[in-house]
């Protein structure tokens, strides 16, 4: 008889334990901890995502309300799930979502992101989802969406900065290097990596766009001598032509001066004297060679 009463009690205890386990499982799954590997789960369905840090006082103050939001949303079967991101463990996600203050809350539905900026009490956050007040908030633009290519690059830079910070702390704490020593190592590494990348880039450009090769023209020594003689003859001819031009200029200047002197001299002889001079022209010698200016002889031109 005692055994008959024991079986229902065990059955009731098993059902109660199963119910508690289901509720606890639903609660744990509702508070999903996101990281770099599983964050894309929020691209499907409706989510409320919190970004926090363990050292943040405001984040610690929000923690009870956030747990209450998860519990009440599960009880009401609103279909919304909650998740949290620890920025100290996943710095790439904080860069991907452009988190500038803590805590930061996002509402996500089918890959569409909206930042929640309302009150942080349970009723306000629950009404934001239940009454669909998120429709009054503008979504994050496409170029700033966390799953876009450019934000993926930003996330990689954030992860790189976190890795460099870890190396910096390791150099100072483990190896006892001073701060300036760690910075010096980073500076030398940056210069080396920059030079290496520049060399690789130049090689790639030369491979894709090789420089043009100039066509070489071979000239014999005989042709070179001929060209040299031609240049020398042309130079001598040019010098002779220049001397002839200078001689012509000098002759023209002398003739112009003589004509001006003849115009300015007074004529004292009369017409009779001119006739006598004409008649006696055979007896007396004309003084033309004396009076005339000397005629400058031109240099003979060389034959071409």
PDB file of C-alpha atoms in Angstrom:
ATOM      1  CA  UNK A   1       0.000   0.000   0.000  1.00  0.00           C
ATOM      2  CA  UNK A   2       2.839   2.323   0.819  1.00  0.00           C
ATOM      3  CA  UNK A   3       4.373   1.466  -2.521  1.00  0.00           C
ATOM      4  CA  UNK A   4       1.153   2.642  -4.306  1.00  0.00           C
ATOM      5  CA  UNK A   5       1.356   6.036  -2.604  1.00  0.00           C
ATOM      6  CA  UNK A   6       5.070   6.349  -3.375  1.00  0.00           C
ATOM      7  CA  UNK A   7       4.690   6.061  -7.167  1.00  0.00           C
ATOM      8  CA  UNK A   8       2.396   9.122  -7.580  1.00  0.00           C
ATOM      9  CA  UNK A   9       4.691  11.172  -5.384  1.00  0.00           C
ATOM     10  CA  UNK A  10       7.684  10.244  -7.492  1.00  0.00           C
ATOM     11  CA  UNK A  11       5.714  11.052 -10.641  1.00  0.00           C
ATOM     12  CA  UNK A  12       4.659  14.443  -9.300  1.00  0.00           C
ATOM     13  CA  UNK A  13       8.221  15.229  -8.260  1.00  0.00           C
ATOM     14  CA  UNK A  14       9.489  14.264 -11.709  1.00  0.00           C
ATOM     15  CA  UNK A  15       6.919  16.486 -13.442  1.00  0.00           C
ATOM     16  CA  UNK A  16       7.718  19.415 -11.157  1.00  0.00           C
ATOM     17  CA  UNK A  17      11.445  18.980 -11.716  1.00  0.00           C
ATOM     18  CA  UNK A  18      10.889  18.817 -15.485  1.00  0.00           C
ATOM     19  CA  UNK A  19       8.858  22.028 -15.382  1.00  0.00           C
ATOM     20  CA  UNK A  20      11.559  23.829 -13.395  1.00  0.00           C
ATOM     21  CA  UNK A  21      14.221  22.517 -15.759  1.00  0.00           C
ATOM     22  CA  UNK A  22      12.270  23.711 -18.796  1.00  0.00           C
ATOM     23  CA  UNK A  23      11.799  27.153 -17.294  1.00  0.00           C
ATOM     24  CA  UNK A  24      15.472  27.384 -16.371  1.00  0.00           C
ATOM     25  CA  UNK A  25      16.511  26.201 -19.827  1.00  0.00           C
ATOM     26  CA  UNK A  26      14.246  28.790 -21.449  1.00  0.00           C
ATOM     27  CA  UNK A  27      15.664  31.487 -19.214  1.00  0.00           C
ATOM     28  CA  UNK A  28      19.244  30.559 -20.000  1.00  0.00           C
ATOM     29  CA  UNK A  29      18.589  30.373 -23.728  1.00  0.00           C
ATOM     30  CA  UNK A  30      16.828  33.735 -23.583  1.00  0.00           C
ATOM     31  CA  UNK A  31      19.954  35.370 -22.139  1.00  0.00           C
ATOM     32  CA  UNK A  32      22.220  34.362 -24.966  1.00  0.00           C
ATOM     33  CA  UNK A  33      25.869  35.314 -24.567  1.00  0.00           C
ATOM     34  CA  UNK A  34      27.138  36.499 -27.944  1.00  0.00           C
ATOM     35  CA  UNK A  35      30.703  36.509 -29.208  1.00  0.00           C
ATOM     36  CA  UNK A  36      32.600  36.747 -32.494  1.00  0.00           C
ATOM     37  CA  UNK A  37      31.543  33.245 -33.519  1.00  0.00           C
ATOM     38  CA  UNK A  38      27.789  33.144 -32.860  1.00  0.00           C
ATOM     39  CA  UNK A  39      26.642  36.762 -33.177  1.00  0.00           C
ATOM     40  CA  UNK A  40      25.026  36.126 -36.584  1.00  0.00           C
ATOM     41  CA  UNK A  41      22.268  34.188 -34.830  1.00  0.00           C
ATOM     42  CA  UNK A  42      20.524  37.501 -34.141  1.00  0.00           C
ATOM     43  CA  UNK A  43      20.067  38.109 -37.885  1.00  0.00           C
ATOM     44  CA  UNK A  44      17.028  35.814 -37.725  1.00  0.00           C
ATOM     45  CA  UNK A  45      14.004  36.506 -35.532  1.00  0.00           C
ATOM     46  CA  UNK A  46      13.512  39.279 -32.969  1.00  0.00           C
ATOM     47  CA  UNK A  47      16.163  40.112 -30.379  1.00  0.00           C
ATOM     48  CA  UNK A  48      17.054  42.629 -27.703  1.00  0.00           C
ATOM     49  CA  UNK A  49      20.848  42.858 -27.431  1.00  0.00           C
ATOM     50  CA  UNK A  50      22.777  44.540 -24.617  1.00  0.00           C
ATOM     51  CA  UNK A  51      26.435  45.593 -24.763  1.00  0.00           C
ATOM     52  CA  UNK A  52      28.016  45.741 -21.322  1.00  0.00           C
ATOM     53  CA  UNK A  53      31.299  45.527 -19.434  1.00  0.00           C
ATOM     54  CA  UNK A  54      31.855  43.972 -15.988  1.00  0.00           C
ATOM     55  CA  UNK A  55      33.533  47.142 -14.684  1.00  0.00           C
ATOM     56  CA  UNK A  56      30.650  49.413 -15.805  1.00  0.00           C
ATOM     57  CA  UNK A  57      28.429  50.570 -12.855  1.00  0.00           C
ATOM     58  CA  UNK A  58      25.488  51.432 -15.121  1.00  0.00           C
ATOM     59  CA  UNK A  59      25.667  47.969 -16.680  1.00  0.00           C
ATOM     60  CA  UNK A  60      25.597  46.332 -13.255  1.00  0.00           C
ATOM     61  CA  UNK A  61      22.578  48.457 -12.313  1.00  0.00           C
ATOM     62  CA  UNK A  62      20.760  47.342 -15.487  1.00  0.00           C
ATOM     63  CA  UNK A  63      21.440  43.624 -14.923  1.00  0.00           C
ATOM     64  CA  UNK A  64      18.345  42.876 -12.715  1.00  0.00           C
ATOM     65  CA  UNK A  65      15.984  44.645 -15.115  1.00  0.00           C
ATOM     66  CA  UNK A  66      17.522  42.798 -18.044  1.00  0.00           C
ATOM     67  CA  UNK A  67      17.009  39.418 -16.370  1.00  0.00           C
ATOM     68  CA  UNK A  68      13.426  40.374 -15.529  1.00  0.00           C
ATOM     69  CA  UNK A  69      12.856  41.377 -19.170  1.00  0.00           C
ATOM     70  CA  UNK A  70      14.011  37.941 -20.320  1.00  0.00           C
ATOM     71  CA  UNK A  71      11.739  36.156 -17.859  1.00  0.00           C
ATOM     72  CA  UNK A  72       8.594  38.173 -18.612  1.00  0.00           C
ATOM     73  CA  UNK A  73       9.130  38.041 -22.372  1.00  0.00           C
ATOM     74  CA  UNK A  74       9.378  34.249 -22.139  1.00  0.00           C
ATOM     75  CA  UNK A  75       6.237  33.990 -20.004  1.00  0.00           C
ATOM     76  CA  UNK A  76       4.209  36.158 -22.373  1.00  0.00           C
ATOM     77  CA  UNK A  77       5.526  34.266 -25.389  1.00  0.00           C
ATOM     78  CA  UNK A  78       6.304  37.496 -27.218  1.00  0.00           C
ATOM     79  CA  UNK A  79       8.767  35.729 -29.465  1.00  0.00           C
ATOM     80  CA  UNK A  80      11.581  38.100 -28.535  1.00  0.00           C
ATOM     81  CA  UNK A  81      14.840  36.802 -27.134  1.00  0.00           C
ATOM     82  CA  UNK A  82      17.510  38.640 -25.223  1.00  0.00           C
ATOM     83  CA  UNK A  83      21.257  38.481 -25.660  1.00  0.00           C
ATOM     84  CA  UNK A  84      24.280  40.176 -24.161  1.00  0.00           C
ATOM     85  CA  UNK A  85      27.782  41.015 -25.391  1.00  0.00           C
ATOM     86  CA  UNK A  86      30.754  41.466 -23.082  1.00  0.00           C
ATOM     87  CA  UNK A  87      32.864  44.098 -24.881  1.00  0.00           C
ATOM     88  CA  UNK A  88      35.969  43.097 -22.926  1.00  0.00           C
ATOM     89  CA  UNK A  89      35.794  39.606 -24.428  1.00  0.00           C
ATOM     90  CA  UNK A  90      34.470  40.587 -27.868  1.00  0.00           C
ATOM     91  CA  UNK A  91      35.946  43.989 -28.788  1.00  0.00           C
ATOM     92  CA  UNK A  92      35.337  43.290 -32.472  1.00  0.00           C
ATOM     93  CA  UNK A  93      31.573  43.299 -31.893  1.00  0.00           C
ATOM     94  CA  UNK A  94      31.727  46.668 -30.146  1.00  0.00           C
ATOM     95  CA  UNK A  95      33.461  48.067 -33.232  1.00  0.00           C
ATOM     96  CA  UNK A  96      31.061  46.327 -35.586  1.00  0.00           C
ATOM     97  CA  UNK A  97      28.050  47.878 -33.811  1.00  0.00           C
ATOM     98  CA  UNK A  98      29.853  51.224 -33.222  1.00  0.00           C
ATOM     99  CA  UNK A  99      29.285  51.108 -29.472  1.00  0.00           C
ATOM    100  CA  UNK A 100      30.439  54.403 -27.948  1.00  0.00           C
ATOM    101  CA  UNK A 101      28.725  54.204 -24.542  1.00  0.00           C
ATOM    102  CA  UNK A 102      27.825  51.490 -22.055  1.00  0.00           C
ATOM    103  CA  UNK A 103      25.346  50.004 -21.681  1.00  0.00           C
ATOM    104  CA  UNK A 104      24.000  50.117 -25.250  1.00  0.00           C
ATOM    105  CA  UNK A 105      20.838  48.260 -26.273  1.00  0.00           C
ATOM    106  CA  UNK A 106      19.848  47.267 -29.812  1.00  0.00           C
ATOM    107  CA  UNK A 107      16.542  45.922 -31.094  1.00  0.00           C
ATOM    108  CA  UNK A 108      17.020  43.493 -33.981  1.00  0.00           C
ATOM    109  CA  UNK A 109      14.296  41.995 -36.139  1.00  0.00           C
ATOM    110  CA  UNK A 110      15.083  39.959 -39.261  1.00  0.00           C
ATOM    111  CA  UNK A 111      18.493  41.574 -39.704  1.00  0.00           C
ATOM    112  CA  UNK A 112      17.211  45.144 -39.216  1.00  0.00           C
ATOM    113  CA  UNK A 113      18.971  47.010 -36.403  1.00  0.00           C
ATOM    114  CA  UNK A 114      17.605  49.842 -34.252  1.00  0.00           C
ATOM    115  CA  UNK A 115      19.239  51.401 -31.209  1.00  0.00           C
ATOM    116  CA  UNK A 116      16.994  51.575 -28.161  1.00  0.00           C
ATOM    117  CA  UNK A 117      17.305  54.973 -26.450  1.00  0.00           C
ATOM    118  CA  UNK A 118      14.279  54.849 -24.148  1.00  0.00           C
ATOM    119  CA  UNK A 119      14.053  54.304 -20.379  1.00  0.00           C
ATOM    120  CA  UNK A 120      15.876  51.268 -19.050  1.00  0.00           C
ATOM    121  CA  UNK A 121      13.192  49.902 -16.760  1.00  0.00           C
ATOM    122  CA  UNK A 122      11.429  46.607 -17.430  1.00  0.00           C
ATOM    123  CA  UNK A 123       8.028  48.067 -18.342  1.00  0.00           C
ATOM    124  CA  UNK A 124       9.449  50.487 -20.913  1.00  0.00           C
ATOM    125  CA  UNK A 125      11.620  47.877 -22.620  1.00  0.00           C
ATOM    126  CA  UNK A 126       8.810  45.316 -22.592  1.00  0.00           C
ATOM    127  CA  UNK A 127       6.334  47.843 -24.031  1.00  0.00           C
ATOM    128  CA  UNK A 128       8.859  48.789 -26.717  1.00  0.00           C
ATOM    129  CA  UNK A 129       8.663  45.214 -27.985  1.00  0.00           C
ATOM    130  CA  UNK A 130       5.052  44.328 -27.126  1.00  0.00           C
ATOM    131  CA  UNK A 131       3.507  47.516 -28.547  1.00  0.00           C
ATOM    132  CA  UNK A 132       5.923  47.529 -31.492  1.00  0.00           C
ATOM    133  CA  UNK A 133       7.139  51.006 -30.689  1.00  0.00           C
ATOM    134  CA  UNK A 134      10.355  50.080 -32.459  1.00  0.00           C
ATOM    135  CA  UNK A 135       8.595  50.977 -35.717  1.00  0.00           C
ATOM    136  CA  UNK A 136       8.863  54.639 -34.691  1.00  0.00           C
ATOM    137  CA  UNK A 137      12.659  54.398 -34.597  1.00  0.00           C
ATOM    138  CA  UNK A 138      14.715  54.748 -37.770  1.00  0.00           C
ATOM    139  CA  UNK A 139      16.815  51.662 -38.507  1.00  0.00           C
ATOM    140  CA  UNK A 140      20.571  51.758 -38.810  1.00  0.00           C
ATOM    141  CA  UNK A 141      21.516  52.715 -42.418  1.00  0.00           C
ATOM    142  CA  UNK A 142      22.742  49.971 -44.722  1.00  0.00           C
ATOM    143  CA  UNK A 143      26.312  51.284 -44.904  1.00  0.00           C
ATOM    144  CA  UNK A 144      26.511  51.189 -41.105  1.00  0.00           C
ATOM    145  CA  UNK A 145      24.846  47.794 -40.675  1.00  0.00           C
ATOM    146  CA  UNK A 146      26.928  45.367 -38.571  1.00  0.00           C
ATOM    147  CA  UNK A 147      26.920  42.687 -41.282  1.00  0.00           C
ATOM    148  CA  UNK A 148      28.166  45.058 -44.035  1.00  0.00           C
ATOM    149  CA  UNK A 149      31.649  44.736 -45.538  1.00  0.00           C
ATOM    150  CA  UNK A 150      32.953  48.050 -44.206  1.00  0.00           C
ATOM    151  CA  UNK A 151      31.844  47.329 -40.647  1.00  0.00           C
ATOM    152  CA  UNK A 152      33.495  43.919 -40.908  1.00  0.00           C
ATOM    153  CA  UNK A 153      36.772  45.715 -41.648  1.00  0.00           C
ATOM    154  CA  UNK A 154      36.196  47.995 -38.658  1.00  0.00           C
ATOM    155  CA  UNK A 155      35.659  44.934 -36.475  1.00  0.00           C
ATOM    156  CA  UNK A 156      38.952  43.455 -37.676  1.00  0.00           C
ATOM    157  CA  UNK A 157      40.760  46.671 -36.746  1.00  0.00           C
ATOM    158  CA  UNK A 158      39.219  46.555 -33.282  1.00  0.00           C
ATOM    159  CA  UNK A 159      40.380  42.970 -32.829  1.00  0.00           C
ATOM    160  CA  UNK A 160      43.857  43.937 -34.014  1.00  0.00           C
ATOM    161  CA  UNK A 161      44.009  46.791 -31.517  1.00  0.00           C
ATOM    162  CA  UNK A 162      42.952  44.453 -28.723  1.00  0.00           C
ATOM    163  CA  UNK A 163      45.651  41.960 -29.724  1.00  0.00           C
ATOM    164  CA  UNK A 164      48.306  44.694 -29.758  1.00  0.00           C
ATOM    165  CA  UNK A 165      47.175  45.843 -26.351  1.00  0.00           C
ATOM    166  CA  UNK A 166      47.539  42.304 -25.022  1.00  0.00           C
ATOM    167  CA  UNK A 167      51.070  42.110 -26.444  1.00  0.00           C
ATOM    168  CA  UNK A 168      51.899  45.473 -24.865  1.00  0.00           C
ATOM    169  CA  UNK A 169      50.706  44.291 -21.455  1.00  0.00           C
ATOM    170  CA  UNK A 170      52.621  41.030 -21.831  1.00  0.00           C
ATOM    171  CA  UNK A 171      55.871  42.863 -22.660  1.00  0.00           C
ATOM    172  CA  UNK A 172      55.551  45.074 -19.590  1.00  0.00           C
ATOM    173  CA  UNK A 173      54.234  42.525 -17.079  1.00  0.00           C
ATOM    174  CA  UNK A 174      55.934  39.303 -18.171  1.00  0.00           C
ATOM    175  CA  UNK A 175      59.249  40.590 -19.529  1.00  0.00           C
ATOM    176  CA  UNK A 176      59.488  43.734 -17.405  1.00  0.00           C
ATOM    177  CA  UNK A 177      60.056  46.144 -20.292  1.00  0.00           C
ATOM    178  CA  UNK A 178      59.434  49.841 -19.641  1.00  0.00           C
ATOM    179  CA  UNK A 179      56.654  51.617 -21.472  1.00  0.00           C
ATOM    180  CA  UNK A 180      59.014  53.419 -23.847  1.00  0.00           C
ATOM    181  CA  UNK A 181      60.710  50.109 -24.681  1.00  0.00           C
ATOM    182  CA  UNK A 182      57.408  48.553 -25.683  1.00  0.00           C
ATOM    183  CA  UNK A 183      56.528  51.599 -27.791  1.00  0.00           C
ATOM    184  CA  UNK A 184      59.961  51.447 -29.469  1.00  0.00           C
ATOM    185  CA  UNK A 185      59.397  47.824 -30.439  1.00  0.00           C
ATOM    186  CA  UNK A 186      56.004  48.690 -31.908  1.00  0.00           C
ATOM    187  CA  UNK A 187      57.510  51.621 -33.845  1.00  0.00           C
ATOM    188  CA  UNK A 188      60.267  49.467 -35.364  1.00  0.00           C
ATOM    189  CA  UNK A 189      57.769  46.747 -36.219  1.00  0.00           C
ATOM    190  CA  UNK A 190      55.508  49.316 -37.902  1.00  0.00           C
ATOM    191  CA  UNK A 191      58.392  50.672 -40.022  1.00  0.00           C
ATOM    192  CA  UNK A 192      59.500  47.174 -41.029  1.00  0.00           C
ATOM    193  CA  UNK A 193      55.993  46.037 -41.927  1.00  0.00           C
ATOM    194  CA  UNK A 194      55.367  49.252 -43.897  1.00  0.00           C
ATOM    195  CA  UNK A 195      58.581  48.811 -45.897  1.00  0.00           C
ATOM    196  CA  UNK A 196      57.762  45.174 -46.570  1.00  0.00           C
ATOM    197  CA  UNK A 197      54.244  45.988 -47.735  1.00  0.00           C
ATOM    198  CA  UNK A 198      55.591  48.770 -49.970  1.00  0.00           C
ATOM    199  CA  UNK A 199      58.070  46.371 -51.575  1.00  0.00           C
ATOM    200  CA  UNK A 200      55.359  43.793 -52.176  1.00  0.00           C
ATOM    201  CA  UNK A 201      53.081  46.455 -53.668  1.00  0.00           C
ATOM    202  CA  UNK A 202      55.802  47.646 -56.064  1.00  0.00           C
ATOM    203  CA  UNK A 203      56.464  44.073 -57.183  1.00  0.00           C
ATOM    204  CA  UNK A 204      52.765  43.494 -57.813  1.00  0.00           C
ATOM    205  CA  UNK A 205      52.485  46.708 -59.859  1.00  0.00           C
ATOM    206  CA  UNK A 206      55.549  45.773 -61.926  1.00  0.00           C
ATOM    207  CA  UNK A 207      54.054  42.348 -62.508  1.00  0.00           C
ATOM    208  CA  UNK A 208      50.671  43.684 -63.614  1.00  0.00           C
ATOM    209  CA  UNK A 209      51.976  46.709 -65.538  1.00  0.00           C
ATOM    210  CA  UNK A 210      55.530  45.952 -66.724  1.00  0.00           C
ATOM    211  CA  UNK A 211      57.556  48.965 -67.955  1.00  0.00           C
ATOM    212  CA  UNK A 212      57.861  49.462 -71.712  1.00  0.00           C
ATOM    213  CA  UNK A 213      61.173  48.522 -73.286  1.00  0.00           C
ATOM    214  CA  UNK A 214      62.678  51.164 -75.601  1.00  0.00           C
ATOM    215  CA  UNK A 215      63.657  49.942 -79.102  1.00  0.00           C
ATOM    216  CA  UNK A 216      67.430  50.166 -79.511  1.00  0.00           C
ATOM    217  CA  UNK A 217      68.819  51.361 -82.895  1.00  0.00           C
ATOM    218  CA  UNK A 218      72.344  50.167 -83.696  1.00  0.00           C
ATOM    219  CA  UNK A 219      74.505  52.568 -85.760  1.00  0.00           C
ATOM    220  CA  UNK A 220      77.863  51.606 -87.254  1.00  0.00           C
ATOM    221  CA  UNK A 221      81.042  53.538 -86.553  1.00  0.00           C
ATOM    222  CA  UNK A 222      81.220  54.609 -90.201  1.00  0.00           C
ATOM    223  CA  UNK A 223      77.781  56.163 -89.969  1.00  0.00           C
ATOM    224  CA  UNK A 224      78.755  57.950 -86.773  1.00  0.00           C
ATOM    225  CA  UNK A 225      81.866  59.423 -88.448  1.00  0.00           C
ATOM    226  CA  UNK A 226      79.804  60.550 -91.411  1.00  0.00           C
ATOM    227  CA  UNK A 227      77.306  62.269 -89.162  1.00  0.00           C
ATOM    228  CA  UNK A 228      80.137  63.954 -87.259  1.00  0.00           C
ATOM    229  CA  UNK A 229      81.697  65.286 -90.488  1.00  0.00           C
ATOM    230  CA  UNK A 230      78.307  66.528 -91.646  1.00  0.00           C
ATOM    231  CA  UNK A 231      77.805  68.387 -88.389  1.00  0.00           C
ATOM    232  CA  UNK A 232      81.281  69.961 -88.661  1.00  0.00           C
ATOM    233  CA  UNK A 233      80.710  71.124 -92.277  1.00  0.00           C
ATOM    234  CA  UNK A 234      77.349  72.587 -91.343  1.00  0.00           C
ATOM    235  CA  UNK A 235      78.957  74.464 -88.472  1.00  0.00           C
ATOM    236  CA  UNK A 236      81.712  75.919 -90.710  1.00  0.00           C
ATOM    237  CA  UNK A 237      79.183  76.956 -93.339  1.00  0.00           C
ATOM    238  CA  UNK A 238      77.122  78.670 -90.700  1.00  0.00           C
ATOM    239  CA  UNK A 239      80.197  80.574 -89.467  1.00  0.00           C
ATOM    240  CA  UNK A 240      81.073  81.750 -93.023  1.00  0.00           C
ATOM    241  CA  UNK A 241      77.525  82.926 -93.641  1.00  0.00           C
ATOM    242  CA  UNK A 242      77.573  84.861 -90.404  1.00  0.00           C
ATOM    243  CA  UNK A 243      80.861  86.593 -91.378  1.00  0.00           C
ATOM    244  CA  UNK A 244      79.450  87.617 -94.766  1.00  0.00           C
ATOM    245  CA  UNK A 245      76.388  89.058 -93.102  1.00  0.00           C
ATOM    246  CA  UNK A 246      78.575  91.050 -90.714  1.00  0.00           C
ATOM    247  CA  UNK A 247      80.666  92.400 -93.645  1.00  0.00           C
ATOM    248  CA  UNK A 248      77.529  93.524 -95.478  1.00  0.00           C
ATOM    249  CA  UNK A 249      76.322  95.331 -92.380  1.00  0.00           C
ATOM    250  CA  UNK A 250      79.649  97.176 -92.017  1.00  0.00           C
ATOM    251  CA  UNK A 251      79.669  98.246 -95.722  1.00  0.00           C
ATOM    252  CA  UNK A 252      76.112  99.535 -95.492  1.00  0.00           C
ATOM    253  CA  UNK A 253      76.998 101.617 -92.433  1.00  0.00           C
ATOM    254  CA  UNK A 254      80.037 103.205 -94.152  1.00  0.00           C
ATOM    255  CA  UNK A 255      78.069 104.059 -97.300  1.00  0.00           C
ATOM    256  CA  UNK A 256      75.356 105.669 -95.223  1.00  0.00           C
ATOM    257  CA  UNK A 257      77.909 107.841 -93.374  1.00  0.00           C
ATOM    258  CA  UNK A 258      79.551 108.994 -96.642  1.00  0.00           C
ATOM    259  CA  UNK A 259      76.236 109.958 -98.218  1.00  0.00           C
ATOM    260  CA  UNK A 260      75.348 112.034 -95.164  1.00  0.00           C
ATOM    261  CA  UNK A 261      78.711 113.875 -95.363  1.00  0.00           C
ATOM    262  CA  UNK A 262      78.242 114.705 -99.042  1.00  0.00           C
ATOM    263  CA  UNK A 263      74.787 116.117 -98.392  1.00  0.00           C
ATOM    264  CA  UNK A 264      75.994 118.385 -95.587  1.00  0.00           C
ATOM    265  CA  UNK A 265      79.167 119.832 -97.441  1.00  0.00           C
ATOM    266  CA  UNK A 266      78.718 123.400 -99.102  1.00  0.00           C
ATOM    267  CA  UNK A 267      79.220 123.698-102.905  1.00  0.00           C
ATOM    268  CA  UNK A 268      81.698 126.620-103.475  1.00  0.00           C
ATOM    269  CA  UNK A 269      82.377 125.929-107.132  1.00  0.00           C
ATOM    270  CA  UNK A 270      80.257 127.511-109.799  1.00  0.00           C
ATOM    271  CA  UNK A 271      78.940 126.014-112.987  1.00  0.00           C
ATOM    272  CA  UNK A 272      81.834 127.456-115.028  1.00  0.00           C
ATOM    273  CA  UNK A 273      84.352 125.782-112.840  1.00  0.00           C
ATOM    274  CA  UNK A 274      82.485 122.535-113.272  1.00  0.00           C
ATOM    275  CA  UNK A 275      82.613 122.958-117.063  1.00  0.00           C
ATOM    276  CA  UNK A 276      86.337 123.698-116.951  1.00  0.00           C
ATOM    277  CA  UNK A 277      86.907 120.720-114.858  1.00  0.00           C
ATOM    278  CA  UNK A 278      84.922 118.728-117.355  1.00  0.00           C
ATOM    279  CA  UNK A 279      86.940 120.037-120.291  1.00  0.00           C
ATOM    280  CA  UNK A 280      90.248 119.535-118.571  1.00  0.00           C
ATOM    281  CA  UNK A 281      89.335 116.178-117.290  1.00  0.00           C
ATOM    282  CA  UNK A 282      91.859 114.477-119.574  1.00  0.00           C
ATOM    283  CA  UNK A 283      94.827 116.543-118.353  1.00  0.00           C
ATOM    284  CA  UNK A 284      94.186 116.473-114.664  1.00  0.00           C
ATOM    285  CA  UNK A 285      93.768 113.353-112.743  1.00  0.00           C
ATOM    286  CA  UNK A 286      90.675 112.950-110.710  1.00  0.00           C
ATOM    287  CA  UNK A 287      91.210 112.632-107.058  1.00  0.00           C
ATOM    288  CA  UNK A 288      88.657 109.916-106.789  1.00  0.00           C
ATOM    289  CA  UNK A 289      91.003 107.396-105.330  1.00  0.00           C
ATOM    290  CA  UNK A 290      91.903 109.857-102.615  1.00  0.00           C
ATOM    291  CA  UNK A 291      88.411 111.239-101.910  1.00  0.00           C
ATOM    292  CA  UNK A 292      86.495 108.026-102.202  1.00  0.00           C
ATOM    293  CA  UNK A 293      86.333 105.902 -99.188  1.00  0.00           C
ATOM    294  CA  UNK A 294      88.200 102.706 -99.281  1.00  0.00           C
ATOM    295  CA  UNK A 295      86.144  99.864-100.658  1.00  0.00           C
ATOM    296  CA  UNK A 296      86.255  96.868 -98.364  1.00  0.00           C
ATOM    297  CA  UNK A 297      86.931  93.663-100.084  1.00  0.00           C
ATOM    298  CA  UNK A 298      84.655  90.762 -99.261  1.00  0.00           C
ATOM    299  CA  UNK A 299      86.013  87.455 -98.348  1.00  0.00           C
ATOM    300  CA  UNK A 300      85.476  84.847-100.992  1.00  0.00           C
ATOM    301  CA  UNK A 301      82.874  82.233-100.050  1.00  0.00           C
ATOM    302  CA  UNK A 302      83.949  78.712 -99.896  1.00  0.00           C
ATOM    303  CA  UNK A 303      82.452  76.359-102.329  1.00  0.00           C
ATOM    304  CA  UNK A 304      79.610  74.334-100.912  1.00  0.00           C
TER     305      UNK A 304
END
